[in-house]
Coordinates of C-alpha atoms in Angstrom, one line a residue:
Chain A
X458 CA 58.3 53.5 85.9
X459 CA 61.3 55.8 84.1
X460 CA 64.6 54.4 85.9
X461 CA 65.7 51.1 86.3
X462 CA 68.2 50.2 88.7
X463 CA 69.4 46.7 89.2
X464 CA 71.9 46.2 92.5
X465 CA 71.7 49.9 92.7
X466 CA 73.7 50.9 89.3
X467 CA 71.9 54.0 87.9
X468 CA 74.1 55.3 86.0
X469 CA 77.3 53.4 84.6
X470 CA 79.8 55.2 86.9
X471 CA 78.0 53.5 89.9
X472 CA 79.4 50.0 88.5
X473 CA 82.7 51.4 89.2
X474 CA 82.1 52.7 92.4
X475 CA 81.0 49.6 93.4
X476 CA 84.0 47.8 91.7
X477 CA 86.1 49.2 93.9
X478 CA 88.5 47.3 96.2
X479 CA 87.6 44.8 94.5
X480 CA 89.5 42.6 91.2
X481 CA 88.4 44.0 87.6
X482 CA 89.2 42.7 84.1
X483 CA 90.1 45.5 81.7
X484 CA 89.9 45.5 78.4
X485 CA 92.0 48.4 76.7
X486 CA 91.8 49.0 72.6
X487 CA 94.9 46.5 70.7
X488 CA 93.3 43.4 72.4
X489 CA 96.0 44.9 75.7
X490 CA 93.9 43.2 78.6
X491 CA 94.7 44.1 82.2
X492 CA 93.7 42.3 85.9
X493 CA 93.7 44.1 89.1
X494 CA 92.5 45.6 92.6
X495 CA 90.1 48.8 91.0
X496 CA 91.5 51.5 94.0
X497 CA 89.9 54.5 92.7
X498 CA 88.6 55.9 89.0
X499 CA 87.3 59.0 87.6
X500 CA 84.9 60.7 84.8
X501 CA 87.8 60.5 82.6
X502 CA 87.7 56.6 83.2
X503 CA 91.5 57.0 84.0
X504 CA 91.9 54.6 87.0
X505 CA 94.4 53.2 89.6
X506 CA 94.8 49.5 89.9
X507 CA 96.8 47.9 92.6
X508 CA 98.5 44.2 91.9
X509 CA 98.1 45.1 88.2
X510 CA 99.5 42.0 85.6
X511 CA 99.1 42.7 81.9
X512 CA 97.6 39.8 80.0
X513 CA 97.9 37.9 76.9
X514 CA 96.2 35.3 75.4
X515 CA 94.8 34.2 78.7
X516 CA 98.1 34.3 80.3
X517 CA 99.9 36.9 82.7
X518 CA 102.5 38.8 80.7
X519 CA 103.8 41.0 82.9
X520 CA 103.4 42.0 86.9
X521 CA 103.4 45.9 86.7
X522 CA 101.8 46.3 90.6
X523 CA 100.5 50.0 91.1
X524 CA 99.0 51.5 88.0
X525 CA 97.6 54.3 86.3
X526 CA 95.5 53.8 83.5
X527 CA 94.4 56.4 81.2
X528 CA 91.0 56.1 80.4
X529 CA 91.0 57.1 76.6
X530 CA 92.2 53.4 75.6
X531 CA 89.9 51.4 77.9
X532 CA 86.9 49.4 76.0
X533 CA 85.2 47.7 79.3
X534 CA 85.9 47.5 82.9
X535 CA 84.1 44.0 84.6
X536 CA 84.0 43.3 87.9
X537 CA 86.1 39.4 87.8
X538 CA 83.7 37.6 90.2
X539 CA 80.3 38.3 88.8
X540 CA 79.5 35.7 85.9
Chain B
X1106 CA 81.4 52.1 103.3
X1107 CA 81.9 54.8 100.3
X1108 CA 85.1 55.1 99.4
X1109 CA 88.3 52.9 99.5
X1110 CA 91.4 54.0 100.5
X1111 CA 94.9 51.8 99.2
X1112 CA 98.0 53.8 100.4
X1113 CA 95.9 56.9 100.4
X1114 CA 94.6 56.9 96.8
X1115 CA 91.4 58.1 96.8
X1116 CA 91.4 59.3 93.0
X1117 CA 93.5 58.0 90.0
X1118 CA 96.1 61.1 90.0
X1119 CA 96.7 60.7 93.5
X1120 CA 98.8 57.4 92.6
X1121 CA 100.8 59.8 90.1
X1122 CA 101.1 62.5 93.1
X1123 CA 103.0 59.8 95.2
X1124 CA 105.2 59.0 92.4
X1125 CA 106.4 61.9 91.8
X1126 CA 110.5 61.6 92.6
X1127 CA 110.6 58.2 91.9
X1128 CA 111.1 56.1 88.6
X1129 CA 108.3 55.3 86.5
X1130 CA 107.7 53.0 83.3
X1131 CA 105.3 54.4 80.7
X1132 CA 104.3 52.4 78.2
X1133 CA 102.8 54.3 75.3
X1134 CA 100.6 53.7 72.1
X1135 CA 102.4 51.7 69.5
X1136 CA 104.6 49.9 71.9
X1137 CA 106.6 52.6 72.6
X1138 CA 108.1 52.3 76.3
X1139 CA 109.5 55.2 78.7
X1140 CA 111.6 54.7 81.9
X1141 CA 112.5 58.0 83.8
X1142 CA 112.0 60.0 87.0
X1143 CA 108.5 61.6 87.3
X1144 CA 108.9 64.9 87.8
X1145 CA 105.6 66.3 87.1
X1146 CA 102.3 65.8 85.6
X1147 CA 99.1 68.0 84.5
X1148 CA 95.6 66.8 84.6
X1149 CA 96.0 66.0 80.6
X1150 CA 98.3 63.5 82.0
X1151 CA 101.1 65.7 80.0
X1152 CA 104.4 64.4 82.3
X1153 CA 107.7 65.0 82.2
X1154 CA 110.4 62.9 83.1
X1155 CA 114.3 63.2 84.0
X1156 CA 117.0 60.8 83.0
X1157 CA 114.1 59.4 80.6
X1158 CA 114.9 56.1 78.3
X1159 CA 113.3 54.9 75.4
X1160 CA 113.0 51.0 75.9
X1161 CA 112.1 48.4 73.0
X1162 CA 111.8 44.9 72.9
X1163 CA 113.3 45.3 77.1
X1164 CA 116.2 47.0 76.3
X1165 CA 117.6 50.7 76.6
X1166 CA 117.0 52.3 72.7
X1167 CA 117.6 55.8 73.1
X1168 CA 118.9 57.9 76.3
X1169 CA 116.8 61.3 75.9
X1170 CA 117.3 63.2 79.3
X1171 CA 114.8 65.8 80.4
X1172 CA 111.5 65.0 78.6
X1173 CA 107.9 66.2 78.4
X1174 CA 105.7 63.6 76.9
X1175 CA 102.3 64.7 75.6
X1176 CA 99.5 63.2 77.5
X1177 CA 97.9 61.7 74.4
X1178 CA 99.9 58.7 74.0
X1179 CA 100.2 57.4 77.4
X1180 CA 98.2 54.0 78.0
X1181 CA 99.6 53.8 81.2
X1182 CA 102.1 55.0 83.5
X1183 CA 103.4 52.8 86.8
X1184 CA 105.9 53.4 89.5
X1185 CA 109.4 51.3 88.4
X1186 CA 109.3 49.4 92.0
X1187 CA 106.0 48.6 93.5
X1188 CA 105.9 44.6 92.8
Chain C
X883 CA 54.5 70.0 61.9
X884 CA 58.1 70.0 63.0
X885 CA 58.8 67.2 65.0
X886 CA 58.3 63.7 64.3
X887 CA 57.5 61.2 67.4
X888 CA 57.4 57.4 66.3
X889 CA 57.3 55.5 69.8
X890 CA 57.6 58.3 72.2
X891 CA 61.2 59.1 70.7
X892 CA 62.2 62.9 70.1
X893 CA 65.9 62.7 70.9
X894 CA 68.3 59.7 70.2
X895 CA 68.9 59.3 73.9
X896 CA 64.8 58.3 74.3
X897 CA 65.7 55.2 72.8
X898 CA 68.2 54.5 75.0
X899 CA 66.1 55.4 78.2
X900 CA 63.1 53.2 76.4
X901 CA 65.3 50.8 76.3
X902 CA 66.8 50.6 79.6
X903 CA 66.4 46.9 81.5
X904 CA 66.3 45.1 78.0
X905 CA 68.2 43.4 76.3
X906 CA 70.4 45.5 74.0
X907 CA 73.1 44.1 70.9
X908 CA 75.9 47.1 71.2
X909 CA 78.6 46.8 68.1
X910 CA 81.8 47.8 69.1
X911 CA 83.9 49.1 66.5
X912 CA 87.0 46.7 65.4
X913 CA 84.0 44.2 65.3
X914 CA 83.8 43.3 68.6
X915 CA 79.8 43.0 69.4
X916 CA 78.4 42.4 73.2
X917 CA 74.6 41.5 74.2
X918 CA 73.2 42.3 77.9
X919 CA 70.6 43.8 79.8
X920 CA 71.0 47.2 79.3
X921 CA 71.2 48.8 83.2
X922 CA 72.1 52.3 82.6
X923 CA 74.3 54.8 80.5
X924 CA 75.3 58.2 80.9
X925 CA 76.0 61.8 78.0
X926 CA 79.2 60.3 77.0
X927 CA 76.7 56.5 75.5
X928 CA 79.2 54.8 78.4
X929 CA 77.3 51.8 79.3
X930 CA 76.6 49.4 82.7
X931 CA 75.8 46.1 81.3
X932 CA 74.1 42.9 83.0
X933 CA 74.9 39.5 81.7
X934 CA 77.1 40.8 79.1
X935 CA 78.5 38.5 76.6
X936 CA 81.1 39.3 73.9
X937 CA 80.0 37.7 70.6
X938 CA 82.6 37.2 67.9
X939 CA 81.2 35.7 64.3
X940 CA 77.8 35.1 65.9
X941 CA 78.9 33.1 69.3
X942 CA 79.6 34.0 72.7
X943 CA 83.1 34.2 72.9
X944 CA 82.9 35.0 76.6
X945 CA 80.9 35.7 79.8
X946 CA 82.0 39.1 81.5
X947 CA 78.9 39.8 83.6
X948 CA 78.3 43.1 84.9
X949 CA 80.5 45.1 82.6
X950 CA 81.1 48.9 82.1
X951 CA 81.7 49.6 78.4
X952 CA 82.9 53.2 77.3
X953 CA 81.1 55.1 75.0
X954 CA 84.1 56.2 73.0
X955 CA 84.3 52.8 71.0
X956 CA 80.4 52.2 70.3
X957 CA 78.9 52.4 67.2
X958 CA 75.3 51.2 67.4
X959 CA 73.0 50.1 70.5
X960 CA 70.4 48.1 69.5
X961 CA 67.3 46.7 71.6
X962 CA 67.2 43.1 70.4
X963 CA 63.3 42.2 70.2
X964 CA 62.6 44.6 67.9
X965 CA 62.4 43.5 64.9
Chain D
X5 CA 106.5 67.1 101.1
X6 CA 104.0 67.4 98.5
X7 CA 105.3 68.9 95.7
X8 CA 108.9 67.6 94.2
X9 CA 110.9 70.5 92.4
X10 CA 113.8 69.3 89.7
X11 CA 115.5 72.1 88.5
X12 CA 112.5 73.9 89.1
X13 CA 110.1 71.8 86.6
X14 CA 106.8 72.1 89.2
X15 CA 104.6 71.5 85.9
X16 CA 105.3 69.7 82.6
X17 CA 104.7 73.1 80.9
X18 CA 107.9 74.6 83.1
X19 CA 110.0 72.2 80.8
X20 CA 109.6 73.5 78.0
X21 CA 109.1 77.1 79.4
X22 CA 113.1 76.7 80.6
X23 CA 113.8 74.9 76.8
X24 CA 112.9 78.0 75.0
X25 CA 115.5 79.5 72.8
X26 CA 117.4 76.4 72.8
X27 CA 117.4 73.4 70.8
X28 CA 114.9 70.2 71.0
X29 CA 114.2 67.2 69.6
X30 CA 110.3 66.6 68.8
X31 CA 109.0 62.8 68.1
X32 CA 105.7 63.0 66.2
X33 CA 103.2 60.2 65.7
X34 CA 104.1 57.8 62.8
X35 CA 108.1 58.1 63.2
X36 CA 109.0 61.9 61.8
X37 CA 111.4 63.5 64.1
X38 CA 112.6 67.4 64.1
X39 CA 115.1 69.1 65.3
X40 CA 115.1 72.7 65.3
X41 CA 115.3 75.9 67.7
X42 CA 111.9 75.9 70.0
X43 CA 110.5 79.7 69.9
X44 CA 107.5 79.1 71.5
X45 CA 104.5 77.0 72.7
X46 CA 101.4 76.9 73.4
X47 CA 98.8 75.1 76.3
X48 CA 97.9 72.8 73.1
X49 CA 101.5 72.2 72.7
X50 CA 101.3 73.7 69.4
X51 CA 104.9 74.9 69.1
X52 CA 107.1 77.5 67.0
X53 CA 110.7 76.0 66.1
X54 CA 113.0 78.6 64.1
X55 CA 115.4 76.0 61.8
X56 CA 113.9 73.4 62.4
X57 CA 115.2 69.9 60.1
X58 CA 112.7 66.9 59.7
X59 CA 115.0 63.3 60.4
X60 CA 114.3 59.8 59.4
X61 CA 116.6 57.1 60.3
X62 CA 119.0 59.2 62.5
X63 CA 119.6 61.3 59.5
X64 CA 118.3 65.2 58.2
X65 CA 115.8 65.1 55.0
X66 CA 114.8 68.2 55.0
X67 CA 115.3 71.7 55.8
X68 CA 112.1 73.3 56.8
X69 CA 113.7 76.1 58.7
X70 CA 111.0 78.3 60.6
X71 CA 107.9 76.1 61.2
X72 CA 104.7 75.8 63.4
X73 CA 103.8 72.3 64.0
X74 CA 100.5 71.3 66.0
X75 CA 100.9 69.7 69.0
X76 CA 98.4 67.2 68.2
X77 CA 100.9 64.7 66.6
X78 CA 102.8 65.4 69.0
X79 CA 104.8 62.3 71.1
X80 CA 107.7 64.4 73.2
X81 CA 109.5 67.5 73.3
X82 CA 113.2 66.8 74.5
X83 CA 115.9 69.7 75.1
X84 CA 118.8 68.5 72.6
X85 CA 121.6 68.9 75.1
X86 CA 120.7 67.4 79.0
X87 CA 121.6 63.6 78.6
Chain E
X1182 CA 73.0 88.4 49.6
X1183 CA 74.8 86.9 52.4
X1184 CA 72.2 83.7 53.5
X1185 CA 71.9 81.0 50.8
X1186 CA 68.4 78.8 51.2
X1187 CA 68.3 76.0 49.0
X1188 CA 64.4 74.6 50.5
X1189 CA 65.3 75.9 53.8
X1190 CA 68.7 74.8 54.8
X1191 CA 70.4 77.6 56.6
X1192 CA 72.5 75.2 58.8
X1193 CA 73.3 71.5 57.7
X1194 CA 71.4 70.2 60.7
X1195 CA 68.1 72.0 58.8
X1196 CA 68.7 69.0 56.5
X1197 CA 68.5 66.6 59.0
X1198 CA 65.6 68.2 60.3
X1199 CA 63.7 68.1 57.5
X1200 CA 64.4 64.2 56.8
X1201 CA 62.9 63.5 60.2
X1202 CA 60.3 60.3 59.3
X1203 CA 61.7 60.1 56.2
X1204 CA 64.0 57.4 55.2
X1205 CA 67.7 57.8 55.1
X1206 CA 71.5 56.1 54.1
X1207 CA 74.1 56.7 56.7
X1208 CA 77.4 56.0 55.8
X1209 CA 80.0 55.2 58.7
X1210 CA 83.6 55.0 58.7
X1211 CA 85.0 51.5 57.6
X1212 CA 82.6 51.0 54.9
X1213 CA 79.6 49.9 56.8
X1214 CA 76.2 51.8 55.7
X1215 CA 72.8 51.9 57.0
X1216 CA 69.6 52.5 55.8
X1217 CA 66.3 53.0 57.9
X1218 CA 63.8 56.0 59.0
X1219 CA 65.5 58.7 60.7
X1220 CA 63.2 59.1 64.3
X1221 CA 65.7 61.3 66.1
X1222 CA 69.3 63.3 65.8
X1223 CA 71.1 65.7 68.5
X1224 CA 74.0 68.2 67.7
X1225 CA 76.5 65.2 68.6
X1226 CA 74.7 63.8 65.4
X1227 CA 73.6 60.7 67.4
X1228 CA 71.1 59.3 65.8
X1229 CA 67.7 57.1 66.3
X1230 CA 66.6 55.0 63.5
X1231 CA 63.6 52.9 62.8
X1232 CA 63.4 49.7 60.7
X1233 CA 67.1 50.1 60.3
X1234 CA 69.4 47.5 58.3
X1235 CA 73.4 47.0 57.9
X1236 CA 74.5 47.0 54.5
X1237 CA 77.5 45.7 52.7
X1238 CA 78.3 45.8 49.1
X1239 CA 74.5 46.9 48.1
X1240 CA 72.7 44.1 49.8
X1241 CA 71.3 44.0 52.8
X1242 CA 73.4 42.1 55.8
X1243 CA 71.7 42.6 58.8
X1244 CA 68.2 43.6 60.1
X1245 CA 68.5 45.4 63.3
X1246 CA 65.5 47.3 63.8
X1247 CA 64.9 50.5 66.4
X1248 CA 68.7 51.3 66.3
X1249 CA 71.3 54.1 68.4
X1250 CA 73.9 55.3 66.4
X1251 CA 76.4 57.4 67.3
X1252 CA 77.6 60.4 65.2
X1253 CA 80.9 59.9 66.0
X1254 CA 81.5 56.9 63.4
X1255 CA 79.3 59.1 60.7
X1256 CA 80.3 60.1 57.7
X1257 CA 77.1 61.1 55.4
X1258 CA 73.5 61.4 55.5
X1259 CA 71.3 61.3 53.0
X1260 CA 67.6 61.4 52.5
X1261 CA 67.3 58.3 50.3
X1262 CA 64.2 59.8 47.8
X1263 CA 65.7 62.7 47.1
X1264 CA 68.1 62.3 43.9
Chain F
X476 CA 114.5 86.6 81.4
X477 CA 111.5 84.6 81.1
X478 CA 110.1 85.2 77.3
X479 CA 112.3 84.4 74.3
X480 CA 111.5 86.7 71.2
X481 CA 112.9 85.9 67.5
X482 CA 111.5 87.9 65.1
X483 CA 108.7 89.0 67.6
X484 CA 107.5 85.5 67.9
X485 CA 105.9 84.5 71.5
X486 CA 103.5 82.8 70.8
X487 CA 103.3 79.9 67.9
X488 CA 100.5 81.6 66.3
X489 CA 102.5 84.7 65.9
X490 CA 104.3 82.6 63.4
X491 CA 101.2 81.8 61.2
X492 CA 100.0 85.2 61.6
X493 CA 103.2 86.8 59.9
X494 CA 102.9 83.9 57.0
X495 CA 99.5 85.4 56.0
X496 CA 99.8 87.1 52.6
X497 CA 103.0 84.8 52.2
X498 CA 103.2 81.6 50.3
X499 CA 103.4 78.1 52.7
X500 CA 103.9 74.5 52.7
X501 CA 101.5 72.6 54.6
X502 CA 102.1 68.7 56.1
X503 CA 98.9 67.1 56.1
X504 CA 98.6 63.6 57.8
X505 CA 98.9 60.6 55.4
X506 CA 101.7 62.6 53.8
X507 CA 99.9 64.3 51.4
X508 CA 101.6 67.9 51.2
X509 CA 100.2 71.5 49.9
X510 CA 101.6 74.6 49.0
X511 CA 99.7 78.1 48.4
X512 CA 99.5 81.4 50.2
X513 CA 98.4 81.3 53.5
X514 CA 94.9 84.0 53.4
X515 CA 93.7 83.3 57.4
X516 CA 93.8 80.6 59.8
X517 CA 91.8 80.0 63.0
X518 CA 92.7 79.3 66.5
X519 CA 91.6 75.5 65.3
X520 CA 94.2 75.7 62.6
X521 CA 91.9 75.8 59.8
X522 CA 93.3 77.5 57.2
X523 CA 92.3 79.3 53.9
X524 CA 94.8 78.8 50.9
X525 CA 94.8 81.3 48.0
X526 CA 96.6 79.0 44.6
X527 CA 96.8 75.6 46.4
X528 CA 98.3 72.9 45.0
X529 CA 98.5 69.4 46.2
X530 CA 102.1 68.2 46.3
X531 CA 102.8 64.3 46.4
X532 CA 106.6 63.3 45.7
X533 CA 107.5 66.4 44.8
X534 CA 105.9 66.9 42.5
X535 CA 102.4 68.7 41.8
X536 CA 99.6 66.6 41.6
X537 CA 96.8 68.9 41.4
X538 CA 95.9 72.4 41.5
X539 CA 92.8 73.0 44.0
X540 CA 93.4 77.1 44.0
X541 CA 91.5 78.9 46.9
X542 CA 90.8 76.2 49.4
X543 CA 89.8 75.7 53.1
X544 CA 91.9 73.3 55.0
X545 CA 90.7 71.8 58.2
X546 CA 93.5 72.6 61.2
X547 CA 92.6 68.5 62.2
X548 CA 94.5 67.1 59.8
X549 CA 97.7 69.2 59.7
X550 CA 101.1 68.4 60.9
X551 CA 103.1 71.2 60.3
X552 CA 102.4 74.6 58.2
X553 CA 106.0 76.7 57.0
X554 CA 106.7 79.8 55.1
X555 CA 108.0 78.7 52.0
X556 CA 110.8 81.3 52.1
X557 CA 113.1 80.9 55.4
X558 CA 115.5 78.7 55.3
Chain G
X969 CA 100.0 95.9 58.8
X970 CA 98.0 93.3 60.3
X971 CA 95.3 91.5 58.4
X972 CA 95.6 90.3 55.3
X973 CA 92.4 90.3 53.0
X974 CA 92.5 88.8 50.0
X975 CA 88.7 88.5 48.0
X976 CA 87.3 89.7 51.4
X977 CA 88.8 86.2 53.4
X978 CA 89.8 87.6 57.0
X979 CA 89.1 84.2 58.5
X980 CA 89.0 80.4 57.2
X981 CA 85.0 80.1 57.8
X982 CA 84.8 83.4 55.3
X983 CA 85.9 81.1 52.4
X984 CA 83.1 78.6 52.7
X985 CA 80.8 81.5 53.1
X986 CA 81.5 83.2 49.9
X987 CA 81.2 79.3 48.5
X988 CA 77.4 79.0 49.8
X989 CA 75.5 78.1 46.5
X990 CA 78.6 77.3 44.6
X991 CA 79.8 73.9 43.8
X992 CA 82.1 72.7 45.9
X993 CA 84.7 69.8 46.1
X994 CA 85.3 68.2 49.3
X995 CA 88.0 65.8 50.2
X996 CA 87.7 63.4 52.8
X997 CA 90.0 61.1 54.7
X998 CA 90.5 58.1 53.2
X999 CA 90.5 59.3 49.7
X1000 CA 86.9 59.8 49.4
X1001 CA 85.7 62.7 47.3
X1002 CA 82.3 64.7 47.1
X1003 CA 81.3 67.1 45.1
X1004 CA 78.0 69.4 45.0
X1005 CA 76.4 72.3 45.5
X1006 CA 77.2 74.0 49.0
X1007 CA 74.0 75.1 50.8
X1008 CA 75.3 75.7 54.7
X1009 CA 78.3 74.9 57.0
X1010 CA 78.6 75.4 60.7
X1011 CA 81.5 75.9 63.2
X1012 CA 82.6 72.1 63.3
X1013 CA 82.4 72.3 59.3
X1014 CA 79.5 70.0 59.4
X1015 CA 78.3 70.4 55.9
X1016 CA 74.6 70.5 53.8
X1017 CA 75.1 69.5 50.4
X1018 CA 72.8 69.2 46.9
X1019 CA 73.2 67.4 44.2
X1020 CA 76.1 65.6 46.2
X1021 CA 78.2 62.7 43.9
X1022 CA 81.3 60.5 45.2
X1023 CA 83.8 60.6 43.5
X1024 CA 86.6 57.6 43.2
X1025 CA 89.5 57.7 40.6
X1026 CA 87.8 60.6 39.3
X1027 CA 85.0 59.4 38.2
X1028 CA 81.5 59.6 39.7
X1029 CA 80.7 56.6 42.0
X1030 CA 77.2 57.2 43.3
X1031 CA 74.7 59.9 43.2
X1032 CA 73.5 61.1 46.8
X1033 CA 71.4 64.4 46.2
X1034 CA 70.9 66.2 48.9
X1035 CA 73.7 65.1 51.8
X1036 CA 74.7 65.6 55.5
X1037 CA 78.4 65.7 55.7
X1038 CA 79.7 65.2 59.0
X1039 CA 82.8 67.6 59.4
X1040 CA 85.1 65.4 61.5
X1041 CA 85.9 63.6 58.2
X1042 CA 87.4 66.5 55.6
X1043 CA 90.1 67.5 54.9
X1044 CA 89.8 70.6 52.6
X1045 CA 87.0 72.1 50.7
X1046 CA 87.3 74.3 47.5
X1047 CA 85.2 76.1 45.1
X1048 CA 85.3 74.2 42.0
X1049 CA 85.5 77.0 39.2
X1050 CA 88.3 79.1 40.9
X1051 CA 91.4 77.6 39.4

């Protein structure tokens, strides 16, 4: 057997597609960690968040609502209800 | 259901599409912060901004006017009143 | 004789593919090192991970699930019962 | 409405198409600033400045006069007199 | 004469070629080096290694085994039996 | 008038491309500095040097004499003689 | 007149041509420093080298032989005996 898809993700971008509408934890480069609604990404990673709040240290820094996020400074993007 | 629709945002640059006109807050690499009015933007998320304001630590630094930011920098970019 | 086949792999992303629905230890660079079931990953080495866990000095530092890591920051991806 | 037109800046490019010929201040990566006459510019944002003047701390250090700077290190391009 | 051939390396990936099976020391960027037998290389200089250990200050650190590198945190690689 | 011309300068290449055969000063990254005469440059910026010398304070630190530079690294390249 | 030849060097890559079987010292970021005998280059300056030392302070650090040099990391490259 050559592919192996568990809930459907065969390639990584499928994880996002499936992410979406739903609340993500991402994690950008500089330990800058953002929570959000994922509306909508692409193959540059860049993505729109709805309900966005900036966080640090385990607490919410800042409520920036509607945002775009450039997809060069992202590490990981997690789905928040999965562990 | 494929695709999810928030305000009509189907991909990342259509959030910047909508904002076009209206004030934005870009925050940059290094801390560096921009407020301005989004007048346009390329697909190397290159922007440029009217009445554009450098901000550090909160407050106005540096009133620069008509500005073209390189794309680059930008971490991310989110219209001024959308909380 | 030109090339060299040691397991089946002739091209880096082989291992990968051999490698996919293990578990995999991927070192981030800045230090930051994750294990999880390696689901898929794309050209670009971006990653879908299952039951990912960020390590930091040899412990879990956290639980983030089903996580989509971007290629751009990896620096190895190791399957981890191979030694 | 789709597109919004500000003084006729439909793409980031347009600013600095109308800023030729007339003086800009450039921000680079790192905290050098110049000043200088912009001559041209390219789609890499590689730019020409004829007397151009390097500034740190608000004040000139050097006189580099005609100079081709890459637009990699680039931050923003700002037409010296619209605030 | 225009073409130099120092035992058959036209192009700097001929090196590479030829150390297929063999064993090697890759050098990355922040100090960190790794020794093991190259299985695999593409142009992105990715790289699949066998028996491959992390090395700091001379001595061995870490074994990690069948190992993905990517060649974008490369500096140097050299055939180890070969000075 | 849509094109601005000083001294038949429209595009910033133009610039480098009338600084062949001349002598140069070159910013490189890291503030190290070099001066030489400019033989050829590329559309990457690379650049060949004929009597290079590395500058650092002022003063010369070492002379490298025909050199290539690699465009990545490079700030800003200026004749010597226009100010 | 247009081009400007000097010892046959129309473009950058020409330099490191004529170098092919010379020795060669190459500067990397980060103030590390190779020298050896050049045997091929390509278009991203990837580089084959023999008899390849590291150099630190000026003195020889480590022997490597026969070396992969990745070209992301230099900075310049020149012929040792043209001063």
């Amino acid at each position: 057997m050559k592919a192996v898809m568990v809930n459907g993700i065969e390639r990584p971008l499928d994880l996002l597609n499936q992410s979406k509408g739903k609340d993500v934890l991402i994690q950008l480069k500089g330990d800058k960690q953002f929570v959000g609604t994922l509306l909508a990404f692409d193959m540059h990673i860049n993505v729109a968040l709805d309900n966005a709040k900036e966080i640090e240290g385990g607490e919410v820094k800042k409520n920036i609502g509607l945002t775009f996020l450039r997809g060069d400074t992202i590490i990981y993007i997690s789905p928040a209800s999965n562990k």
